Amino acid sequence: MDLDEALTDLVACNGDRLLRVGFPLTHDRAAAQDLVQGALLRVYLTVRRGGREPQDWYAYLRRAVINEYLRTGRLLSGTEVVTDRVPEAPPAESADGQVDDRAEVWAALGTLSARQRAVLVLRYYEGLPDGEIAALLGCREASVRSLASRGLAAMRRLAVPAGVAEEDAI
Amino acid sequence: MSDIEELVGQVMAEHDDEAPRAGDLLHALAGAGAPAETWSWRRRRGGLAARGRAARASRAGWLLPAAAGIAVGAVMIGSAWAGGLFGGRHATRTAIGQTTRLAELSCPARYRGAAPWVPARPVGVGGRSRLAPLRTPASAVVCGYVPDLRYKDLAGHLVGRVLTRQRQLTGGLAALAGDLAWLPRLLPGQQIACLLVLGPQSNYLIGLAYRGGGRIWVSTTADASGCVLTSNGDFTTFSNASAQAAKAARTGRWPEPPRSVSCGSGGRLGQETAMVPAGSTSLTICAGRTVRTLTSGYQDLVAALNALPARTSTRECSSKPPFHGQNYQLEFAYPQGPAVQVRVSAYCYPAIDNLSLQAYSAKAILPIIKRLLRAS
């Protein structure tokens, strides 16, 4: 089958940005690529079947990526993942605490639920207001605030050592 | 905003470089096979293309030529870089809500023309006097392409090449600048004799971005015959950087030049106007297994070589009686950049050749070389 020119252009124009959104969601290069690829193909097929062309293609594709991420997350939610990582484990001691803090934050992000992670990525990486995130996720703005709050609280617990004030750890 | 909120955004941005790139995605899509285009899809594209500019301007991306979108971005960043059909700049977040344009290029998804093809001519840096500026770029990317069997012209020749490798270089940027900046210029009308050998051809694009917004693409090709030129769109050379590009694409670092390239091939910018450009600091004479290096006392040889009537080199010579005699390879080294290589032959005419210029007779030169060898 031929790789359509339009799909090629679409990837070329938006691929890098979408993949950078996909990476903090999945924490895995291959998974990020699969995620964006799946979303792109869904959009491609939708438009090819006569779907409406959006005004802002990047926003449209980003929504597709998030939906694909949440959809695949739901499909996988019934699968128990066995891991040797203890979520509440304190960060390792290091002479360079700053680097460790950041590594812990990144690792903590990966332990959040799919919706919490999506909200944090859209809010703090994409810089979207809660109203847009709510529209994108199909929920109320209050739900977005709640997901963000609980996600951040979980990250604080995981990334900041017990007994250390947040401002001291950062 | 609390510190943890700020840190979350920063940490996400710090992992930008680990994310895959659009080139990886295109390659995967090409390998997997995308859904075939239908007639209705083609009709929709054609219909849109027929609409007026005003109508197109109000609609973004899907059916618009990608170049239009890139051009809009280029205007926004104050640049007229129009060639990056796929080779746009990356926007990297450094903190929440802040987006900084980095001087970083990404690879075009396809190599779209006959080699040497570049996606755009140099912008913001001089590309006419050198293949690339002497100064070290802020970033560089190496892109590797192989033939795509799906794209053929009417005669059935393969014309499309697809991106198979993209690597942002993390080291060796100064060596990269040094390697490219000193490559000799192909003279106007210069015909390079080369033996056409059928074999695989790998094309590389090297994208260099500079602080202040300058950008330059260099195309270089690995092919069995060595017939394919290297160019930035304005400056073309017969020299080749594909071996270094291939290594850089594998390792992420442009390789350091060898400390000694005695009597190898190569060339240096300036050799197209003088057989031995001024400023050399040593001479190495290779005569079969005999190798002598001189750091002084060879200036009369330089003067004699530069005094010869010269013409544009074809890199060919024809043997003439007595069909035997000594061949010499002269290597003039410089404090910076590559050496100039001059072939001097006792029986093959034109007898002197630095790959840019040729002189017919070595009659005045051979005695000087023999004297230098005896004295050293």
Coordinates of C-alpha atoms in Angstrom, one line a residue:
Chain A
M1 CA 0.0 0.0 0.0
D2 CA 1.1 3.5 -0.7
L3 CA 1.9 5.9 2.0
D4 CA -0.3 8.8 1.1
E5 CA 1.2 12.2 0.5
A6 CA -1.3 13.9 2.8
L7 CA -0.5 11.5 5.7
T8 CA 3.2 12.1 5.1
D9 CA 2.6 15.9 5.3
L10 CA 0.5 15.5 8.4
V11 CA 3.3 13.5 10.1
A12 CA 5.9 15.9 8.9
C13 CA 4.1 19.0 10.2
N14 CA 2.9 17.7 13.5
G15 CA 4.7 14.5 14.2
D16 CA 7.5 15.9 16.4
R17 CA 5.2 17.8 18.6
L18 CA 2.7 15.0 19.0
L19 CA 5.5 12.5 19.9
R20 CA 6.8 14.9 22.5
V21 CA 3.3 14.9 24.1
G22 CA 3.1 11.1 23.8
F23 CA 6.4 10.5 25.5
P24 CA 5.6 11.8 29.0
L25 CA 2.2 10.0 28.7
T26 CA 3.8 6.6 28.0
H27 CA 7.3 7.0 29.3
D28 CA 8.4 4.8 26.5
R29 CA 9.7 5.7 23.0
A30 CA 8.1 2.7 21.2
A31 CA 4.8 3.2 23.0
A32 CA 4.8 6.9 22.2
Q33 CA 5.3 6.1 18.6
D34 CA 2.6 3.5 18.6
L35 CA 0.3 5.9 20.3
V36 CA 0.8 8.7 17.8
Q37 CA 0.7 6.4 14.9
G38 CA -2.6 4.9 16.0
A39 CA -4.1 8.3 16.5
L40 CA -2.9 9.6 13.1
L41 CA -4.3 6.6 11.3
R42 CA -7.7 7.0 13.0
V43 CA -7.8 10.6 12.0
Y44 CA -6.7 9.8 8.5
L45 CA -9.4 7.2 8.1
T46 CA -12.1 9.5 9.6
V47 CA -11.3 12.4 7.2
R48 CA -10.9 10.1 4.3
R49 CA -14.4 8.8 4.9
G50 CA -15.7 12.3 4.6
G51 CA -15.2 13.7 8.1
R52 CA -15.0 17.4 8.7
E53 CA -11.6 19.0 8.3
P54 CA -10.6 20.9 11.5
Q55 CA -9.5 24.5 11.7
D56 CA -6.5 23.6 13.9
W57 CA -5.0 20.4 12.9
Y58 CA -2.5 20.1 15.7
A59 CA -5.2 20.6 18.3
Y60 CA -7.3 18.0 16.5
L61 CA -4.5 15.5 16.4
R62 CA -3.5 16.1 20.0
R63 CA -7.1 15.3 21.0
A64 CA -6.9 12.1 19.0
V65 CA -3.6 11.2 20.7
I66 CA -5.1 11.8 24.2
N67 CA -8.3 9.8 23.2
E68 CA -6.1 7.0 21.9
Y69 CA -4.0 7.0 25.1
L70 CA -7.1 6.9 27.3
R71 CA -8.8 4.3 25.1
T72 CA -5.8 2.0 25.1
G73 CA -5.3 2.7 28.8
R74 CA -8.9 1.4 29.4
L75 CA -8.2 -1.7 27.3
L76 CA -5.2 -2.4 29.4
S77 CA -6.8 -1.5 32.7
G78 CA -7.9 -5.0 33.4
T79 CA -4.4 -6.3 33.2
E80 CA -2.5 -6.4 36.4
V81 CA 1.0 -5.2 36.0
V82 CA 3.4 -6.8 38.3
T83 CA 6.3 -4.6 39.3
D84 CA 9.1 -4.7 41.7
R85 CA 8.9 -1.0 42.3
V86 CA 7.5 0.1 45.6
P87 CA 5.5 3.3 44.9
E88 CA 6.2 4.8 48.3
A89 CA 9.9 4.2 48.2
P90 CA 11.9 7.3 49.2
P91 CA 14.3 8.7 46.6
A92 CA 17.8 7.4 46.6
E93 CA 20.5 9.3 48.4
S94 CA 22.7 11.2 46.1
A95 CA 25.3 14.0 46.2
D96 CA 23.4 15.7 43.4
G97 CA 20.0 15.9 45.0
Q98 CA 18.6 18.2 42.2
V99 CA 19.0 15.5 39.6
D100 CA 17.5 12.8 41.8
D101 CA 14.5 15.0 42.5
R102 CA 13.9 15.5 38.8
A103 CA 14.3 11.8 38.1
E104 CA 11.9 11.0 40.9
V105 CA 9.3 13.5 39.5
W106 CA 9.6 11.8 36.1
A107 CA 9.3 8.4 37.7
A108 CA 6.3 9.5 39.8
L109 CA 4.5 10.8 36.7
G110 CA 4.7 7.3 35.3
T111 CA 2.8 5.9 38.3
L112 CA -0.2 8.1 38.0
S113 CA -3.5 7.0 36.5
A114 CA -3.9 7.6 32.7
R115 CA -6.4 10.4 33.2
Q116 CA -4.3 12.1 35.9
R117 CA -1.3 11.8 33.7
A118 CA -3.2 13.2 30.7
V119 CA -4.4 16.2 32.7
L120 CA -0.9 17.0 34.0
V121 CA 0.7 16.7 30.5
L122 CA -2.0 18.9 29.0
R123 CA -1.8 21.4 31.9
Y124 CA 1.9 21.7 32.5
Y125 CA 3.5 20.6 29.3
E126 CA 1.0 21.9 26.7
G127 CA 0.0 24.8 28.9
L128 CA -3.8 24.4 28.3
P129 CA -6.3 26.0 30.6
D130 CA -8.6 23.7 32.6
G131 CA -11.6 24.6 30.4
E132 CA -9.9 23.3 27.3
I133 CA -8.6 20.2 29.0
A134 CA -12.2 19.5 30.2
A135 CA -13.5 19.9 26.7
L136 CA -10.8 17.7 25.4
L137 CA -11.4 14.9 27.9
G138 CA -15.1 15.3 27.8
C139 CA -15.5 16.1 31.5
R140 CA -16.3 19.0 33.8
E141 CA -13.7 21.6 34.7
A142 CA -14.1 20.6 38.3
S143 CA -13.1 17.1 37.4
V144 CA -9.9 18.4 35.7
R145 CA -9.0 20.4 38.9
S146 CA -9.6 17.3 41.0
L147 CA -7.5 15.0 38.7
A148 CA -4.7 17.5 38.7
S149 CA -4.9 18.0 42.5
R150 CA -4.8 14.3 43.2
G151 CA -2.1 13.7 40.6
L152 CA 0.1 16.4 42.1
A153 CA -0.5 15.1 45.6
A154 CA 0.5 11.7 44.6
M155 CA 3.7 13.1 42.9
R156 CA 4.6 15.0 46.0
R157 CA 4.3 11.8 48.1
L158 CA 6.4 9.9 45.6
A159 CA 9.0 12.5 44.6
V160 CA 9.6 14.3 47.9
P161 CA 11.2 12.4 50.7
A162 CA 9.1 12.0 53.8
G163 CA 10.0 14.6 56.4
V164 CA 11.5 17.0 53.9
A165 CA 9.7 20.2 53.1
E166 CA 8.8 20.6 49.5
E167 CA 10.7 23.8 49.0
D168 CA 13.8 22.1 50.6
A169 CA 13.6 19.2 48.2
I170 CA 13.2 21.2 45.0
Chain B
M1 CA 1.9 28.0 40.9
S2 CA 3.7 25.8 43.4
D3 CA 7.2 24.5 43.0
I4 CA 6.0 21.0 42.3
E5 CA 3.8 22.3 39.5
E6 CA 6.6 24.1 37.9
L7 CA 8.9 21.2 38.3
V8 CA 6.5 18.8 36.6
G9 CA 6.5 21.0 33.5
Q10 CA 10.2 21.4 33.5
V11 CA 10.9 17.7 33.9
M12 CA 8.5 16.9 31.1
A13 CA 10.3 19.3 28.8
E14 CA 13.7 17.9 29.8
H15 CA 12.7 14.6 28.3
D16 CA 11.9 16.1 24.9
D17 CA 15.0 14.8 23.4
E18 CA 14.2 11.3 24.3
A19 CA 10.9 11.3 22.4
P20 CA 10.9 9.7 19.0
R21 CA 10.9 11.9 15.9
A22 CA 8.6 12.4 13.0
G23 CA 11.1 10.7 10.8
D24 CA 10.9 7.5 12.9
L25 CA 7.1 7.6 12.6
L26 CA 7.2 8.1 8.8
H27 CA 9.6 5.2 8.5
A28 CA 7.3 3.0 10.6
L29 CA 4.2 4.1 8.7
A30 CA 6.0 3.4 5.4
G31 CA 7.0 0.0 6.6
A32 CA 3.6 -0.9 7.9
G33 CA 1.8 0.4 4.8
A34 CA -0.7 3.2 5.2
P35 CA -4.3 2.9 4.1
A36 CA -4.6 3.3 0.3
E37 CA -5.8 6.6 -1.0
T38 CA -9.3 6.4 -2.5
W39 CA -10.8 8.2 -5.4
S40 CA -13.0 10.3 -3.2
W41 CA -10.0 11.4 -1.1
R42 CA -8.1 12.4 -4.2
R43 CA -11.2 14.4 -5.4
R44 CA -11.4 16.2 -2.0
R45 CA -7.7 17.1 -2.2
G46 CA -8.1 18.3 -5.8
G47 CA -11.2 20.3 -4.9
L48 CA -9.4 22.0 -2.1
A49 CA -6.4 22.8 -4.2
A50 CA -8.7 24.5 -6.7
R51 CA -10.0 26.9 -4.1
G52 CA -8.7 30.5 -3.8
R53 CA -5.9 31.6 -1.6
A54 CA -8.2 33.3 0.8
A55 CA -10.2 30.2 1.3
R56 CA -7.0 28.2 1.8
A57 CA -5.6 30.6 4.3
S58 CA -8.5 30.1 6.6
R59 CA -8.0 26.4 6.8
A60 CA -5.0 24.7 8.3
G61 CA -2.9 21.9 7.3
W62 CA -4.4 18.6 6.2
L63 CA -4.7 19.3 2.5
L64 CA -2.5 22.3 2.3
P65 CA 1.0 21.8 1.0
A66 CA 3.2 21.4 4.0
A67 CA 5.5 24.1 2.7
A68 CA 2.8 26.7 3.3
G69 CA 2.6 25.8 7.0
I70 CA 6.3 25.8 7.4
A71 CA 6.5 29.2 5.6
V72 CA 4.0 30.6 8.1
G73 CA 6.3 29.4 10.9
A74 CA 9.3 30.8 9.2
V75 CA 7.7 34.2 9.0
M76 CA 6.9 34.0 12.7
I77 CA 10.5 33.5 13.6
G78 CA 11.7 36.1 11.3
S79 CA 13.2 33.9 8.7
A80 CA 12.7 33.2 5.1
W81 CA 13.6 29.5 5.4
A82 CA 11.2 28.1 2.8
G83 CA 12.8 24.9 2.0
G84 CA 12.0 22.9 5.1
L85 CA 9.0 21.1 3.7
F86 CA 9.5 18.6 6.4
G87 CA 12.7 20.1 7.9
G88 CA 11.2 22.6 10.3
R89 CA 12.5 23.8 13.6
H90 CA 11.6 22.2 16.8
A91 CA 9.8 24.1 19.5
T92 CA 11.0 22.9 22.9
R93 CA 9.4 23.8 26.1
T94 CA 11.7 25.0 28.8
A95 CA 9.1 25.8 31.4
I96 CA 5.4 25.9 31.8
G97 CA 3.9 28.1 29.2
Q98 CA 7.2 29.1 27.7
T99 CA 8.3 27.9 24.3
T100 CA 11.8 28.6 23.0
R101 CA 12.8 28.1 19.5
L102 CA 16.0 26.1 19.4
A103 CA 18.4 26.3 16.5
E104 CA 17.8 22.7 15.7
L105 CA 16.8 21.2 12.4
S106 CA 14.9 18.0 11.7
C107 CA 15.3 15.8 8.7
P108 CA 13.1 16.0 5.6
A109 CA 11.0 12.9 5.3
R110 CA 12.1 12.3 1.8
Y111 CA 15.2 13.1 -0.3
R112 CA 13.2 14.6 -3.1
G113 CA 15.6 15.1 -6.0
A114 CA 18.6 13.9 -7.8
A115 CA 21.7 14.0 -5.7
P116 CA 23.1 16.4 -4.7
W117 CA 19.7 17.7 -3.5
V118 CA 19.2 19.9 -0.5
P119 CA 15.8 20.9 1.0
A120 CA 16.8 24.6 0.9
R121 CA 19.7 26.9 0.1
P122 CA 21.7 28.4 2.9
V123 CA 19.8 31.0 4.9
G124 CA 21.4 33.5 7.3
V125 CA 25.0 32.3 6.6
G126 CA 27.2 32.6 3.6
G127 CA 27.0 29.5 1.5
R128 CA 28.7 30.7 -1.7
S129 CA 32.3 30.9 -0.5
R130 CA 32.4 27.7 1.4
L131 CA 30.4 24.5 1.7
A132 CA 29.7 25.5 5.4
P133 CA 31.0 28.3 7.6
L134 CA 34.2 27.8 9.6
R135 CA 32.4 28.6 12.8
T136 CA 31.0 25.8 14.9
P137 CA 27.2 25.3 14.5
A138 CA 24.9 25.4 17.5
S139 CA 23.4 22.1 16.5
A140 CA 23.6 19.6 13.6
V141 CA 21.5 16.7 12.4
V142 CA 22.5 13.9 10.1
C143 CA 19.8 12.3 7.9
G144 CA 20.3 9.1 6.0
Y145 CA 18.2 8.1 3.0
V146 CA 17.9 4.9 0.9
P147 CA 16.0 4.4 -2.3
D148 CA 12.3 4.0 -2.0
L149 CA 11.1 1.4 -4.5
R150 CA 7.7 3.0 -4.7
Y151 CA 8.9 6.2 -6.5
K152 CA 10.0 5.9 -10.1
D153 CA 10.0 8.3 -13.0
L154 CA 8.5 7.6 -16.4
A155 CA 11.6 5.7 -17.4
G156 CA 11.4 3.5 -14.4
H157 CA 14.3 5.0 -12.6
L158 CA 14.1 5.2 -8.8
V159 CA 13.7 8.8 -7.9
G160 CA 12.4 8.8 -4.3
R161 CA 14.5 8.2 -1.2
V162 CA 13.1 7.8 2.2
L163 CA 14.5 8.8 5.5
T164 CA 15.9 5.8 7.4
R165 CA 18.1 7.5 10.0
Q166 CA 18.0 10.8 11.8
R167 CA 20.6 11.7 14.4
Q168 CA 21.0 15.0 16.3
L169 CA 24.8 15.2 16.9
T170 CA 25.9 15.5 20.4
G171 CA 29.6 16.0 19.7
G172 CA 32.2 16.7 17.1
L173 CA 30.5 19.9 15.9
A174 CA 33.8 21.7 15.5
A175 CA 35.3 18.8 13.6
L176 CA 32.2 18.9 11.4
A177 CA 32.6 22.6 10.6
G178 CA 36.3 22.0 9.9
D179 CA 35.7 19.1 7.6
L180 CA 33.0 20.9 5.5
A181 CA 34.4 24.4 5.5
W182 CA 37.7 23.5 3.7
L183 CA 36.4 21.2 1.0
P184 CA 37.5 22.5 -2.4
R185 CA 35.1 24.1 -4.8
L186 CA 34.0 22.5 -8.1
L187 CA 35.1 24.9 -10.8
P188 CA 32.5 26.1 -13.3
G189 CA 32.3 23.6 -16.1
Q190 CA 34.6 21.2 -14.4
Q191 CA 33.9 17.7 -15.6
I192 CA 34.9 15.0 -13.2
A193 CA 36.0 11.8 -14.7
C194 CA 34.7 8.9 -12.7
L195 CA 34.0 5.2 -13.4
L196 CA 30.3 4.5 -13.3
V197 CA 29.9 1.5 -11.0
L198 CA 26.4 0.1 -10.3
G199 CA 25.8 -0.3 -6.7
P200 CA 23.9 0.8 -3.7
Q201 CA 23.7 4.6 -3.1
S202 CA 23.1 6.1 0.3
N203 CA 22.3 9.8 0.5
Y204 CA 23.0 11.9 3.5
L205 CA 21.8 15.4 4.4
I206 CA 23.7 17.3 7.1
G207 CA 21.7 20.1 8.6
L208 CA 23.7 22.8 10.5
A209 CA 22.0 25.5 12.5
Y210 CA 23.8 28.5 13.9
R211 CA 23.1 30.9 16.7
G212 CA 21.3 33.8 15.3
G213 CA 19.2 31.7 13.0
G214 CA 21.5 30.7 10.2
R215 CA 20.9 27.3 8.6
I216 CA 22.6 25.3 5.9
W217 CA 22.0 21.9 4.5
V218 CA 24.7 19.8 2.9
S219 CA 24.0 16.8 0.7
T220 CA 26.7 14.1 0.4
T221 CA 26.4 10.7 -1.1
A222 CA 28.0 7.3 -0.6
D223 CA 28.1 5.5 -3.9
A224 CA 30.4 2.9 -5.4
S225 CA 31.6 5.1 -8.2
G226 CA 32.3 8.3 -6.3
C227 CA 30.6 10.2 -9.1
V228 CA 28.1 12.1 -7.0
L229 CA 28.9 15.6 -6.0
T230 CA 28.5 17.2 -2.6
S231 CA 26.7 20.5 -2.3
N232 CA 24.8 23.0 -0.1
G233 CA 22.8 24.3 -3.1
D234 CA 25.2 27.3 -3.7
F235 CA 28.6 25.7 -3.3
T236 CA 29.5 22.3 -4.9
T237 CA 32.5 20.2 -4.3
F238 CA 33.7 16.9 -5.8
S239 CA 34.9 15.9 -2.3
N240 CA 32.8 13.7 -0.2
A241 CA 31.8 13.6 3.5
S242 CA 29.6 10.5 3.4
A243 CA 31.9 8.3 5.4
Q244 CA 32.0 10.7 8.2
A245 CA 28.2 11.3 7.9
A246 CA 27.6 7.5 8.1
K247 CA 29.7 7.3 11.2
A248 CA 28.0 10.3 12.8
A249 CA 24.6 8.8 12.0
R250 CA 25.6 5.7 13.9
T251 CA 27.3 7.3 16.9
G252 CA 25.8 10.8 17.2
R253 CA 29.2 12.4 17.0
W254 CA 31.0 13.8 14.0
P255 CA 34.3 11.9 13.9
E256 CA 37.5 13.8 14.5
P257 CA 39.8 14.0 11.4
P258 CA 42.7 11.7 11.4
R259 CA 45.9 13.2 12.8
S260 CA 47.8 12.3 9.7
V261 CA 46.5 11.7 6.3
S262 CA 49.8 11.4 4.6
C263 CA 49.4 11.0 0.9
G264 CA 45.8 10.2 1.0
S265 CA 43.0 11.7 -1.1
G266 CA 41.2 14.9 -0.2
G267 CA 41.6 18.5 -1.0
R268 CA 41.4 22.0 0.4
L269 CA 39.5 25.1 -0.5
G270 CA 41.8 27.5 -2.4
Q271 CA 43.4 24.8 -4.6
E272 CA 41.2 25.8 -7.4
T273 CA 43.0 29.1 -7.7
A274 CA 46.6 28.1 -6.9
M275 CA 48.1 24.6 -7.2
V276 CA 49.5 25.1 -3.7
P277 CA 47.6 27.7 -1.7
A278 CA 49.7 30.0 0.5
G279 CA 50.3 29.2 4.1
S280 CA 51.4 25.6 4.1
T281 CA 53.6 24.6 7.0
S282 CA 55.0 21.3 5.9
L283 CA 55.4 19.1 2.9
T284 CA 55.3 15.3 2.8
I285 CA 56.6 13.6 -0.3
C286 CA 55.4 10.0 -0.9
A287 CA 57.4 8.1 -3.5
G288 CA 56.3 4.5 -3.3
R289 CA 57.3 3.3 0.1
T290 CA 59.5 6.3 0.7
V291 CA 57.9 9.0 2.7
R292 CA 59.7 12.3 3.7
T293 CA 58.3 15.2 5.6
L294 CA 59.9 18.7 5.4
T295 CA 59.0 21.7 7.4
S296 CA 61.2 24.1 5.6
G297 CA 63.3 24.5 2.4
Y298 CA 60.5 23.5 0.0
Q299 CA 59.2 26.9 -0.9
D300 CA 60.9 26.8 -4.3
L301 CA 58.8 23.7 -5.1
V302 CA 55.7 25.7 -4.1
A303 CA 56.7 28.6 -6.3
A304 CA 57.5 26.3 -9.2
L305 CA 54.2 24.5 -9.0
N306 CA 52.3 27.7 -8.8
A307 CA 54.2 29.1 -11.8
L308 CA 53.0 26.3 -14.1
P309 CA 50.3 27.1 -16.6
A310 CA 47.3 25.3 -15.3
R311 CA 43.8 24.4 -16.4
T312 CA 40.7 22.9 -14.7
S313 CA 41.3 19.4 -13.7
T314 CA 39.5 16.4 -15.1
R315 CA 41.2 14.1 -12.7
E316 CA 42.4 12.0 -15.6
C317 CA 45.8 11.5 -17.2
S318 CA 47.0 9.5 -20.2
S319 CA 50.2 7.4 -20.2
K320 CA 52.8 8.2 -22.7
P321 CA 56.2 6.7 -23.6
P322 CA 58.2 5.5 -21.9
F323 CA 55.2 4.3 -19.9
H324 CA 57.3 4.0 -16.7
G325 CA 58.7 6.4 -14.2
Q326 CA 58.3 7.7 -10.7
N327 CA 55.0 8.9 -9.4
Y328 CA 55.0 11.3 -6.4
Q329 CA 52.3 12.4 -4.2
L330 CA 52.9 15.7 -2.5
E331 CA 51.0 16.7 0.6
F332 CA 51.1 20.3 1.7
A333 CA 49.8 20.6 5.2
Y334 CA 48.3 23.7 6.9
P335 CA 47.8 24.8 10.5
Q336 CA 44.1 24.5 10.1
G337 CA 42.0 22.4 7.7
P338 CA 43.0 19.6 5.4
A339 CA 46.1 19.3 3.3
V340 CA 46.5 19.9 -0.4
Q341 CA 47.4 16.8 -2.4
V342 CA 49.3 17.1 -5.6
R343 CA 50.0 14.2 -7.9
V344 CA 53.2 14.5 -9.9
S345 CA 53.8 11.8 -12.5
A346 CA 56.8 11.2 -14.7
Y347 CA 54.8 9.5 -17.5
C348 CA 51.1 10.3 -17.3
Y349 CA 49.9 13.6 -18.8
P350 CA 48.7 16.0 -17.6
A351 CA 51.5 15.2 -15.2
I352 CA 50.5 17.4 -12.3
D353 CA 47.1 17.4 -10.7
N354 CA 45.6 18.6 -7.4
L355 CA 42.1 17.5 -8.4
S356 CA 41.1 21.1 -9.1
L357 CA 43.9 22.2 -11.4
Q358 CA 46.1 20.3 -13.8
A359 CA 49.4 21.2 -15.4
Y360 CA 50.7 19.4 -18.4
S361 CA 54.4 19.0 -17.8
A362 CA 56.4 18.0 -14.7
K363 CA 59.7 18.7 -16.4
A364 CA 60.6 21.6 -14.1
I365 CA 59.2 20.0 -11.0
L366 CA 60.8 16.5 -10.9
P367 CA 64.4 17.8 -10.4
I368 CA 63.2 19.8 -7.4
I369 CA 61.5 16.8 -5.8
K370 CA 64.5 14.6 -6.3
R371 CA 66.7 17.2 -4.7
L372 CA 64.5 17.6 -1.7
L373 CA 64.4 13.8 -1.3
R374 CA 68.2 13.6 -1.4
A375 CA 68.6 16.4 1.1
S376 CA 66.1 15.1 3.6

